[in-house]
Amino acid sequence: VLLKPQQKDDSVDFSSREMLVDLKNGSAESRSRMARFVLGLGLCHTVNGKYDAAERRSTYEASSPDELALVAGARSIGFEFIDRPQRSSARFRVASVLSNNDTFPVRAAGQEFHSITVLETLEFDHIRKMMSVVVQLNDTIRLFTKGADASVLDALDKRSPGRARKIAESQLRDFASQHGWRTLVFATREISAAEWQQWKTKYAALTDFGSQASQEQLAMCIKELETGLQLLGVSAVEDKLQDGVPETLVLLQAADIKVWVL
């Protein structure tokens, strides 16, 4: 997914034709994986929305143009983030191309908007180099994660198909080295109710008022959830880099030096 961030979300340059074709006509496995990737784009962020009933459209406030681009990209595919009526919920409008997809778990059930329960938002930090959201989807608790390629790829389930990882790594090299685009890797996993309750109790103790927990302790606790992930896909955001930066990235990677574009 290539997205070009702009100051206004309605000017994000993103063509979703190929993704829409895959969502509609792909194999069951392809449609299911694509549906979860769209969910990741639309759910895993800290963007705020303000809905204008007259315009029937939300305007977004984001901490970065990249976040704005990703959420606007999900909207162009048909998974439109509306707003957050409460900290623990987010509203969406789902286009027919997704609601008619039997692998997409979000249904509007005859209503214009669908609310999704957000159990926890685990924001980005420089230790983990990723962010996650934990949501309730019907009877399932699911984690969606996005972040730097090395961090997310290292957190993948070791039993994950190697072919998908090799394709993602090839795309990441092309996006970052050849084009200088900022990349993110998206992943997910299901969490059992028992695991969620156990982790939630531990995390609450670390974040309780008066807790002396360090940032490293919090990050390690969060990483207990961000493990055994299933790869969803890769996004790339085009940015204007200084002359010579793409060539420098190629040389650094050729020297086996790990590179993060933040």
PDB file of C-alpha atoms in Angstrom:
ATOM      1  CA  VAL A   1       0.000   0.000   0.000  1.00  0.00           C
ATOM      2  CA  LEU A   2       1.547   3.320  -1.049  1.00  0.00           C
ATOM      3  CA  LEU A   3       0.145   6.465   0.506  1.00  0.00           C
ATOM      4  CA  LYS A   4       1.146  10.102   0.068  1.00  0.00           C
ATOM      5  CA  PRO A   5       0.442  12.190   3.190  1.00  0.00           C
ATOM      6  CA  GLN A   6      -0.980  15.681   2.823  1.00  0.00           C
ATOM      7  CA  GLN A   7      -2.238  18.290   5.272  1.00  0.00           C
ATOM      8  CA  LYS A   8      -5.841  17.554   4.302  1.00  0.00           C
ATOM      9  CA  ASP A   9      -7.007  13.962   4.432  1.00  0.00           C
ATOM     10  CA  ASP A  10      -9.189  14.359   1.335  1.00  0.00           C
ATOM     11  CA  SER A  11      -6.076  15.019  -0.739  1.00  0.00           C
ATOM     12  CA  VAL A  12      -4.295  11.792   0.191  1.00  0.00           C
ATOM     13  CA  ASP A  13      -3.184  10.194  -3.040  1.00  0.00           C
ATOM     14  CA  PHE A  14      -4.078   6.518  -2.869  1.00  0.00           C
ATOM     15  CA  SER A  15      -5.465   4.219  -5.535  1.00  0.00           C
ATOM     16  CA  SER A  16      -7.203   1.186  -4.050  1.00  0.00           C
ATOM     17  CA  ARG A  17      -8.475  -0.430  -7.259  1.00  0.00           C
ATOM     18  CA  GLU A  18      -6.269  -3.537  -7.018  1.00  0.00           C
ATOM     19  CA  MET A  19      -7.117  -4.067  -3.360  1.00  0.00           C
ATOM     20  CA  LEU A  20     -10.832  -3.733  -4.070  1.00  0.00           C
ATOM     21  CA  VAL A  21     -10.570  -6.328  -6.841  1.00  0.00           C
ATOM     22  CA  ASP A  22      -8.758  -8.727  -4.491  1.00  0.00           C
ATOM     23  CA  LEU A  23     -11.304  -8.142  -1.728  1.00  0.00           C
ATOM     24  CA  LYS A  24     -14.134  -8.976  -4.096  1.00  0.00           C
ATOM     25  CA  ASN A  25     -12.733 -11.702  -6.333  1.00  0.00           C
ATOM     26  CA  GLY A  26      -9.691 -13.162  -4.568  1.00  0.00           C
ATOM     27  CA  SER A  27      -9.473 -16.596  -2.984  1.00  0.00           C
ATOM     28  CA  ALA A  28     -10.975 -17.080   0.475  1.00  0.00           C
ATOM     29  CA  GLU A  29      -7.491 -17.001   2.020  1.00  0.00           C
ATOM     30  CA  SER A  30      -6.524 -13.869   0.092  1.00  0.00           C
ATOM     31  CA  ARG A  31      -9.779 -12.084   0.969  1.00  0.00           C
ATOM     32  CA  SER A  32      -9.425 -12.978   4.648  1.00  0.00           C
ATOM     33  CA  ARG A  33      -5.832 -11.714   4.824  1.00  0.00           C
ATOM     34  CA  MET A  34      -6.727  -8.545   2.916  1.00  0.00           C
ATOM     35  CA  ALA A  35      -9.726  -7.906   5.179  1.00  0.00           C
ATOM     36  CA  ARG A  36      -7.536  -8.114   8.279  1.00  0.00           C
ATOM     37  CA  PHE A  37      -4.994  -5.775   6.707  1.00  0.00           C
ATOM     38  CA  VAL A  38      -7.745  -3.219   6.081  1.00  0.00           C
ATOM     39  CA  LEU A  39      -8.839  -3.640   9.706  1.00  0.00           C
ATOM     40  CA  GLY A  40      -5.266  -2.955  10.795  1.00  0.00           C
ATOM     41  CA  LEU A  41      -5.116   0.223   8.717  1.00  0.00           C
ATOM     42  CA  GLY A  42      -8.407   1.495  10.116  1.00  0.00           C
ATOM     43  CA  LEU A  43      -8.002   0.437  13.753  1.00  0.00           C
ATOM     44  CA  CYS A  44      -4.329   0.703  14.682  1.00  0.00           C
ATOM     45  CA  HIS A  45      -3.850   4.444  15.143  1.00  0.00           C
ATOM     46  CA  THR A  46      -4.370   7.379  17.522  1.00  0.00           C
ATOM     47  CA  VAL A  47      -6.202   9.641  15.054  1.00  0.00           C
ATOM     48  CA  ASN A  48      -9.199  11.610  16.315  1.00  0.00           C
ATOM     49  CA  GLY A  49     -12.238  12.232  14.119  1.00  0.00           C
ATOM     50  CA  LYS A  50     -14.925  14.919  14.169  1.00  0.00           C
ATOM     51  CA  TYR A  51     -18.084  13.955  12.317  1.00  0.00           C
ATOM     52  CA  ASP A  52     -20.011  16.562  10.320  1.00  0.00           C
ATOM     53  CA  ALA A  53     -23.592  15.310   9.964  1.00  0.00           C
ATOM     54  CA  ALA A  54     -24.372  17.805   7.185  1.00  0.00           C
ATOM     55  CA  GLU A  55     -21.389  16.706   5.111  1.00  0.00           C
ATOM     56  CA  ARG A  56     -21.759  13.070   6.255  1.00  0.00           C
ATOM     57  CA  ARG A  57     -18.002  12.962   6.611  1.00  0.00           C
ATOM     58  CA  SER A  58     -15.369  13.199   9.332  1.00  0.00           C
ATOM     59  CA  THR A  59     -12.362  15.468   9.474  1.00  0.00           C
ATOM     60  CA  TYR A  60      -9.285  14.017  11.105  1.00  0.00           C
ATOM     61  CA  GLU A  61      -6.723  15.301  13.560  1.00  0.00           C
ATOM     62  CA  ALA A  62      -3.511  13.292  13.610  1.00  0.00           C
ATOM     63  CA  SER A  63      -0.192  13.489  15.395  1.00  0.00           C
ATOM     64  CA  SER A  64       1.598  12.877  12.107  1.00  0.00           C
ATOM     65  CA  PRO A  65       0.765  13.063   8.392  1.00  0.00           C
ATOM     66  CA  ASP A  66       1.639   9.365   8.097  1.00  0.00           C
ATOM     67  CA  GLU A  67      -1.137   8.371  10.522  1.00  0.00           C
ATOM     68  CA  LEU A  68      -3.514  10.574   8.565  1.00  0.00           C
ATOM     69  CA  ALA A  69      -2.506   8.939   5.301  1.00  0.00           C
ATOM     70  CA  LEU A  70      -3.058   5.409   6.631  1.00  0.00           C
ATOM     71  CA  VAL A  71      -6.515   6.156   8.063  1.00  0.00           C
ATOM     72  CA  ALA A  72      -7.555   7.998   4.906  1.00  0.00           C
ATOM     73  CA  GLY A  73      -6.273   5.041   2.905  1.00  0.00           C
ATOM     74  CA  ALA A  74      -8.521   2.676   4.873  1.00  0.00           C
ATOM     75  CA  ARG A  75     -11.440   5.034   4.179  1.00  0.00           C
ATOM     76  CA  SER A  76     -10.758   4.900   0.442  1.00  0.00           C
ATOM     77  CA  ILE A  77     -10.951   1.103   0.603  1.00  0.00           C
ATOM     78  CA  GLY A  78     -14.292   1.244   2.424  1.00  0.00           C
ATOM     79  CA  PHE A  79     -13.432   1.021   6.134  1.00  0.00           C
ATOM     80  CA  GLU A  80     -14.086   4.589   7.249  1.00  0.00           C
ATOM     81  CA  PHE A  81     -13.099   5.719  10.707  1.00  0.00           C
ATOM     82  CA  ILE A  82     -15.697   8.202  12.012  1.00  0.00           C
ATOM     83  CA  ASP A  83     -14.803   9.196  15.564  1.00  0.00           C
ATOM     84  CA  ARG A  84     -14.263   8.037  19.141  1.00  0.00           C
ATOM     85  CA  PRO A  85     -17.453   8.636  21.170  1.00  0.00           C
ATOM     86  CA  GLN A  86     -15.569   7.243  24.172  1.00  0.00           C
ATOM     87  CA  ARG A  87     -11.989   6.238  24.875  1.00  0.00           C
ATOM     88  CA  SER A  88     -13.092   2.614  24.767  1.00  0.00           C
ATOM     89  CA  SER A  89     -14.923   2.713  21.434  1.00  0.00           C
ATOM     90  CA  ALA A  90     -14.516   3.793  17.841  1.00  0.00           C
ATOM     91  CA  ARG A  91     -17.190   4.248  15.170  1.00  0.00           C
ATOM     92  CA  PHE A  92     -16.819   3.178  11.557  1.00  0.00           C
ATOM     93  CA  ARG A  93     -18.784   3.221   8.332  1.00  0.00           C
ATOM     94  CA  VAL A  94     -18.335   0.072   6.267  1.00  0.00           C
ATOM     95  CA  ALA A  95     -18.723   0.078   2.480  1.00  0.00           C
ATOM     96  CA  SER A  96     -20.577  -2.747   0.737  1.00  0.00           C
ATOM     97  CA  VAL A  97     -17.371  -4.138  -0.791  1.00  0.00           C
ATOM     98  CA  LEU A  98     -16.336  -5.030   2.758  1.00  0.00           C
ATOM     99  CA  SER A  99     -19.673  -5.736   4.430  1.00  0.00           C
ATOM    100  CA  ASN A 100     -20.501  -8.179   1.618  1.00  0.00           C
ATOM    101  CA  ASN A 101     -17.153  -9.904   2.119  1.00  0.00           C
ATOM    102  CA  ASP A 102     -17.842 -12.996   4.229  1.00  0.00           C
ATOM    103  CA  THR A 103     -14.323 -12.797   5.703  1.00  0.00           C
ATOM    104  CA  PHE A 104     -14.736  -9.240   7.030  1.00  0.00           C
ATOM    105  CA  PRO A 105     -15.805  -9.400  10.714  1.00  0.00           C
ATOM    106  CA  VAL A 106     -17.401  -5.930  10.925  1.00  0.00           C
ATOM    107  CA  ARG A 107     -21.047  -5.536   9.971  1.00  0.00           C
ATOM    108  CA  ALA A 108     -23.239  -2.448  10.245  1.00  0.00           C
ATOM    109  CA  ALA A 109     -26.382  -4.587  10.745  1.00  0.00           C
ATOM    110  CA  GLY A 110     -28.619  -2.152   8.905  1.00  0.00           C
ATOM    111  CA  GLN A 111     -27.228   0.888  10.694  1.00  0.00           C
ATOM    112  CA  GLU A 112     -25.029   3.573   9.178  1.00  0.00           C
ATOM    113  CA  PHE A 113     -22.268   3.204  11.761  1.00  0.00           C
ATOM    114  CA  HIS A 114     -20.688   0.250  13.503  1.00  0.00           C
ATOM    115  CA  SER A 115     -19.042   0.628  16.916  1.00  0.00           C
ATOM    116  CA  ILE A 116     -15.977  -1.406  17.833  1.00  0.00           C
ATOM    117  CA  THR A 117     -14.883  -1.822  21.440  1.00  0.00           C
ATOM    118  CA  VAL A 118     -11.273  -0.743  21.959  1.00  0.00           C
ATOM    119  CA  LEU A 119      -9.954  -2.618  24.988  1.00  0.00           C
ATOM    120  CA  GLU A 120      -6.519  -1.008  25.015  1.00  0.00           C
ATOM    121  CA  THR A 121      -4.349   1.331  22.952  1.00  0.00           C
ATOM    122  CA  LEU A 122      -0.632   0.709  23.379  1.00  0.00           C
ATOM    123  CA  GLU A 123       1.088   3.715  21.882  1.00  0.00           C
ATOM    124  CA  PHE A 124       4.411   3.764  20.092  1.00  0.00           C
ATOM    125  CA  ASP A 125       7.612   3.981  22.111  1.00  0.00           C
ATOM    126  CA  HIS A 126      11.258   3.963  21.102  1.00  0.00           C
ATOM    127  CA  ILE A 127      11.965   0.715  22.938  1.00  0.00           C
ATOM    128  CA  ARG A 128       9.396  -1.408  21.105  1.00  0.00           C
ATOM    129  CA  LYS A 129       9.328   0.727  17.924  1.00  0.00           C
ATOM    130  CA  MET A 130       5.682  -0.213  17.328  1.00  0.00           C
ATOM    131  CA  MET A 131       2.143   0.480  18.511  1.00  0.00           C
ATOM    132  CA  SER A 132      -0.844  -1.801  19.023  1.00  0.00           C
ATOM    133  CA  VAL A 133      -4.554  -1.788  19.702  1.00  0.00           C
ATOM    134  CA  VAL A 134      -6.549  -4.561  21.333  1.00  0.00           C
ATOM    135  CA  VAL A 135     -10.157  -4.736  20.163  1.00  0.00           C
ATOM    136  CA  GLN A 136     -13.231  -6.873  20.663  1.00  0.00           C
ATOM    137  CA  LEU A 137     -14.482  -8.210  17.326  1.00  0.00           C
ATOM    138  CA  ASN A 138     -17.694 -10.115  17.935  1.00  0.00           C
ATOM    139  CA  ASP A 139     -16.644 -12.916  20.308  1.00  0.00           C
ATOM    140  CA  THR A 140     -12.936 -12.543  19.571  1.00  0.00           C
ATOM    141  CA  ILE A 141     -10.247 -10.437  21.199  1.00  0.00           C
ATOM    142  CA  ARG A 142      -7.680  -9.400  18.606  1.00  0.00           C
ATOM    143  CA  LEU A 143      -4.440  -7.452  18.656  1.00  0.00           C
ATOM    144  CA  PHE A 144      -3.410  -5.288  15.689  1.00  0.00           C
ATOM    145  CA  THR A 145       0.176  -4.039  15.540  1.00  0.00           C
ATOM    146  CA  LYS A 146       2.135  -1.754  13.244  1.00  0.00           C
ATOM    147  CA  GLY A 147       5.721  -0.631  13.491  1.00  0.00           C
ATOM    148  CA  ALA A 148       9.297  -0.674  12.270  1.00  0.00           C
ATOM    149  CA  ASP A 149      10.095  -3.627  10.048  1.00  0.00           C
ATOM    150  CA  ALA A 150      12.802  -5.197  12.236  1.00  0.00           C
ATOM    151  CA  SER A 151      10.663  -4.968  15.387  1.00  0.00           C
ATOM    152  CA  VAL A 152       7.477  -6.436  13.910  1.00  0.00           C
ATOM    153  CA  LEU A 153       9.200  -9.107  11.812  1.00  0.00           C
ATOM    154  CA  ASP A 154      11.100 -10.291  14.898  1.00  0.00           C
ATOM    155  CA  ALA A 155       7.762 -10.608  16.742  1.00  0.00           C
ATOM    156  CA  LEU A 156       6.193 -12.882  14.116  1.00  0.00           C
ATOM    157  CA  ASP A 157       5.186 -16.421  14.979  1.00  0.00           C
ATOM    158  CA  LYS A 158       8.144 -18.624  14.094  1.00  0.00           C
ATOM    159  CA  ARG A 159       5.693 -20.978  12.382  1.00  0.00           C
ATOM    160  CA  SER A 160       4.509 -18.241  10.013  1.00  0.00           C
ATOM    161  CA  PRO A 161       4.887 -19.003   6.288  1.00  0.00           C
ATOM    162  CA  GLY A 162       8.395 -18.049   5.227  1.00  0.00           C
ATOM    163  CA  ARG A 163       7.299 -17.087   1.724  1.00  0.00           C
ATOM    164  CA  ALA A 164       5.087 -14.231   2.966  1.00  0.00           C
ATOM    165  CA  ARG A 165       7.938 -12.883   5.082  1.00  0.00           C
ATOM    166  CA  LYS A 166      10.376 -13.005   2.155  1.00  0.00           C
ATOM    167  CA  ILE A 167       7.918 -11.093  -0.041  1.00  0.00           C
ATOM    168  CA  ALA A 168       7.458  -8.477   2.701  1.00  0.00           C
ATOM    169  CA  GLU A 169      11.224  -8.121   3.169  1.00  0.00           C
ATOM    170  CA  SER A 170      11.681  -7.679  -0.581  1.00  0.00           C
ATOM    171  CA  GLN A 171       8.974  -4.997  -0.669  1.00  0.00           C
ATOM    172  CA  LEU A 172      10.519  -3.224   2.315  1.00  0.00           C
ATOM    173  CA  ARG A 173      13.932  -3.113   0.636  1.00  0.00           C
ATOM    174  CA  ASP A 174      12.382  -1.756  -2.544  1.00  0.00           C
ATOM    175  CA  PHE A 175      10.194   0.834  -0.802  1.00  0.00           C
ATOM    176  CA  ALA A 176      12.877   2.143   1.569  1.00  0.00           C
ATOM    177  CA  SER A 177      16.098   1.741  -0.408  1.00  0.00           C
ATOM    178  CA  GLN A 178      14.999   2.371  -3.955  1.00  0.00           C
ATOM    179  CA  HIS A 179      12.328   4.987  -3.302  1.00  0.00           C
ATOM    180  CA  GLY A 180      13.072   6.358   0.176  1.00  0.00           C
ATOM    181  CA  TRP A 181       9.490   5.786   1.335  1.00  0.00           C
ATOM    182  CA  ARG A 182       8.677   5.429   5.034  1.00  0.00           C
ATOM    183  CA  THR A 183       7.525   1.891   5.698  1.00  0.00           C
ATOM    184  CA  LEU A 184       5.520   0.096   8.366  1.00  0.00           C
ATOM    185  CA  VAL A 185       4.760  -3.582   8.869  1.00  0.00           C
ATOM    186  CA  PHE A 186       1.284  -4.645  10.032  1.00  0.00           C
ATOM    187  CA  ALA A 187       0.591  -7.821  11.993  1.00  0.00           C
ATOM    188  CA  THR A 188      -2.119  -9.358  14.173  1.00  0.00           C
ATOM    189  CA  ARG A 189      -3.006 -12.216  16.477  1.00  0.00           C
ATOM    190  CA  GLU A 190      -5.979 -13.508  18.434  1.00  0.00           C
ATOM    191  CA  ILE A 191      -5.835 -13.331  22.230  1.00  0.00           C
ATOM    192  CA  SER A 192      -7.740 -15.738  24.462  1.00  0.00           C
ATOM    193  CA  ALA A 193      -9.974 -14.313  27.184  1.00  0.00           C
ATOM    194  CA  ALA A 194      -7.836 -15.956  29.876  1.00  0.00           C
ATOM    195  CA  GLU A 195      -4.589 -14.514  28.493  1.00  0.00           C
ATOM    196  CA  TRP A 196      -6.166 -11.089  28.165  1.00  0.00           C
ATOM    197  CA  GLN A 197      -7.371 -11.003  31.772  1.00  0.00           C
ATOM    198  CA  GLN A 198      -4.009 -12.172  33.074  1.00  0.00           C
ATOM    199  CA  TRP A 199      -2.087  -9.598  31.031  1.00  0.00           C
ATOM    200  CA  LYS A 200      -4.550  -6.788  31.824  1.00  0.00           C
ATOM    201  CA  THR A 201      -4.082  -7.358  35.582  1.00  0.00           C
ATOM    202  CA  LYS A 202      -0.293  -7.205  35.237  1.00  0.00           C
ATOM    203  CA  TYR A 203      -0.392  -4.101  33.028  1.00  0.00           C
ATOM    204  CA  ALA A 204      -2.834  -2.308  35.358  1.00  0.00           C
ATOM    205  CA  ALA A 205      -0.465  -2.839  38.285  1.00  0.00           C
ATOM    206  CA  LEU A 206       2.428  -1.342  36.311  1.00  0.00           C
ATOM    207  CA  THR A 207       0.408   1.691  35.184  1.00  0.00           C
ATOM    208  CA  ASP A 208      -1.416   2.283  38.466  1.00  0.00           C
ATOM    209  CA  PHE A 209      -1.003   5.710  40.078  1.00  0.00           C
ATOM    210  CA  GLY A 210       2.062   5.640  42.252  1.00  0.00           C
ATOM    211  CA  SER A 211       3.671   2.739  40.420  1.00  0.00           C
ATOM    212  CA  GLN A 212       7.436   3.005  40.124  1.00  0.00           C
ATOM    213  CA  ALA A 213       7.562   0.907  36.953  1.00  0.00           C
ATOM    214  CA  SER A 214      10.192   2.040  34.448  1.00  0.00           C
ATOM    215  CA  GLN A 215       9.591   2.574  30.745  1.00  0.00           C
ATOM    216  CA  GLU A 216      11.587  -0.595  30.114  1.00  0.00           C
ATOM    217  CA  GLN A 217       9.305  -2.619  32.415  1.00  0.00           C
ATOM    218  CA  LEU A 218       6.200  -1.267  30.681  1.00  0.00           C
ATOM    219  CA  ALA A 219       7.671  -2.027  27.260  1.00  0.00           C
ATOM    220  CA  MET A 220       8.555  -5.588  28.281  1.00  0.00           C
ATOM    221  CA  CYS A 221       5.031  -6.129  29.578  1.00  0.00           C
ATOM    222  CA  ILE A 222       3.520  -4.873  26.324  1.00  0.00           C
ATOM    223  CA  LYS A 223       5.866  -7.053  24.283  1.00  0.00           C
ATOM    224  CA  GLU A 224       4.363 -10.083  26.007  1.00  0.00           C
ATOM    225  CA  LEU A 225       1.239  -9.369  23.938  1.00  0.00           C
ATOM    226  CA  GLU A 226       3.156  -8.304  20.831  1.00  0.00           C
ATOM    227  CA  THR A 227       4.564 -11.754  20.114  1.00  0.00           C
ATOM    228  CA  GLY A 228       3.574 -14.739  18.008  1.00  0.00           C
ATOM    229  CA  LEU A 229       2.108 -12.371  15.420  1.00  0.00           C
ATOM    230  CA  GLN A 230       0.758 -13.158  11.965  1.00  0.00           C
ATOM    231  CA  LEU A 231       2.006 -10.943   9.157  1.00  0.00           C
ATOM    232  CA  LEU A 232      -0.686  -8.843   7.463  1.00  0.00           C
ATOM    233  CA  GLY A 233       1.203  -6.596   5.072  1.00  0.00           C
ATOM    234  CA  VAL A 234       3.426  -3.612   4.487  1.00  0.00           C
ATOM    235  CA  SER A 235       2.565   0.055   3.968  1.00  0.00           C
ATOM    236  CA  ALA A 236       4.745   2.761   2.442  1.00  0.00           C
ATOM    237  CA  VAL A 237       4.331   6.507   2.762  1.00  0.00           C
ATOM    238  CA  GLU A 238       6.048   8.685   0.193  1.00  0.00           C
ATOM    239  CA  ASP A 239       8.052  11.562   1.587  1.00  0.00           C
ATOM    240  CA  LYS A 240      10.451  14.114   0.194  1.00  0.00           C
ATOM    241  CA  LEU A 241      13.966  13.132   1.231  1.00  0.00           C
ATOM    242  CA  GLN A 242      17.134  15.100   0.668  1.00  0.00           C
ATOM    243  CA  ASP A 243      19.215  14.335  -2.409  1.00  0.00           C
ATOM    244  CA  GLY A 244      21.363  11.266  -1.959  1.00  0.00           C
ATOM    245  CA  VAL A 245      19.371   9.694   0.866  1.00  0.00           C
ATOM    246  CA  PRO A 246      18.074   6.669  -1.131  1.00  0.00           C
ATOM    247  CA  GLU A 247      21.603   5.917  -2.346  1.00  0.00           C
ATOM    248  CA  THR A 248      22.942   6.237   1.207  1.00  0.00           C
ATOM    249  CA  LEU A 249      20.335   3.781   2.483  1.00  0.00           C
ATOM    250  CA  VAL A 250      21.376   1.246  -0.155  1.00  0.00           C
ATOM    251  CA  LEU A 251      25.034   1.549   0.871  1.00  0.00           C
ATOM    252  CA  LEU A 252      24.210   1.210   4.581  1.00  0.00           C
ATOM    253  CA  GLN A 253      22.155  -1.925   3.994  1.00  0.00           C
ATOM    254  CA  ALA A 254      24.884  -3.357   1.749  1.00  0.00           C
ATOM    255  CA  ALA A 255      27.234  -2.922   4.729  1.00  0.00           C
ATOM    256  CA  ASP A 256      24.758  -4.943   6.845  1.00  0.00           C
ATOM    257  CA  ILE A 257      23.842  -1.895   8.931  1.00  0.00           C
ATOM    258  CA  LYS A 258      20.241  -1.915  10.195  1.00  0.00           C
ATOM    259  CA  VAL A 259      18.291   1.204   9.173  1.00  0.00           C
ATOM    260  CA  TRP A 260      15.048   2.654  10.538  1.00  0.00           C
ATOM    261  CA  VAL A 261      13.294   5.488   8.725  1.00  0.00           C
ATOM    262  CA  LEU A 262      11.188   7.284  11.350  1.00  0.00           C
TER     263      LEU A 262
END
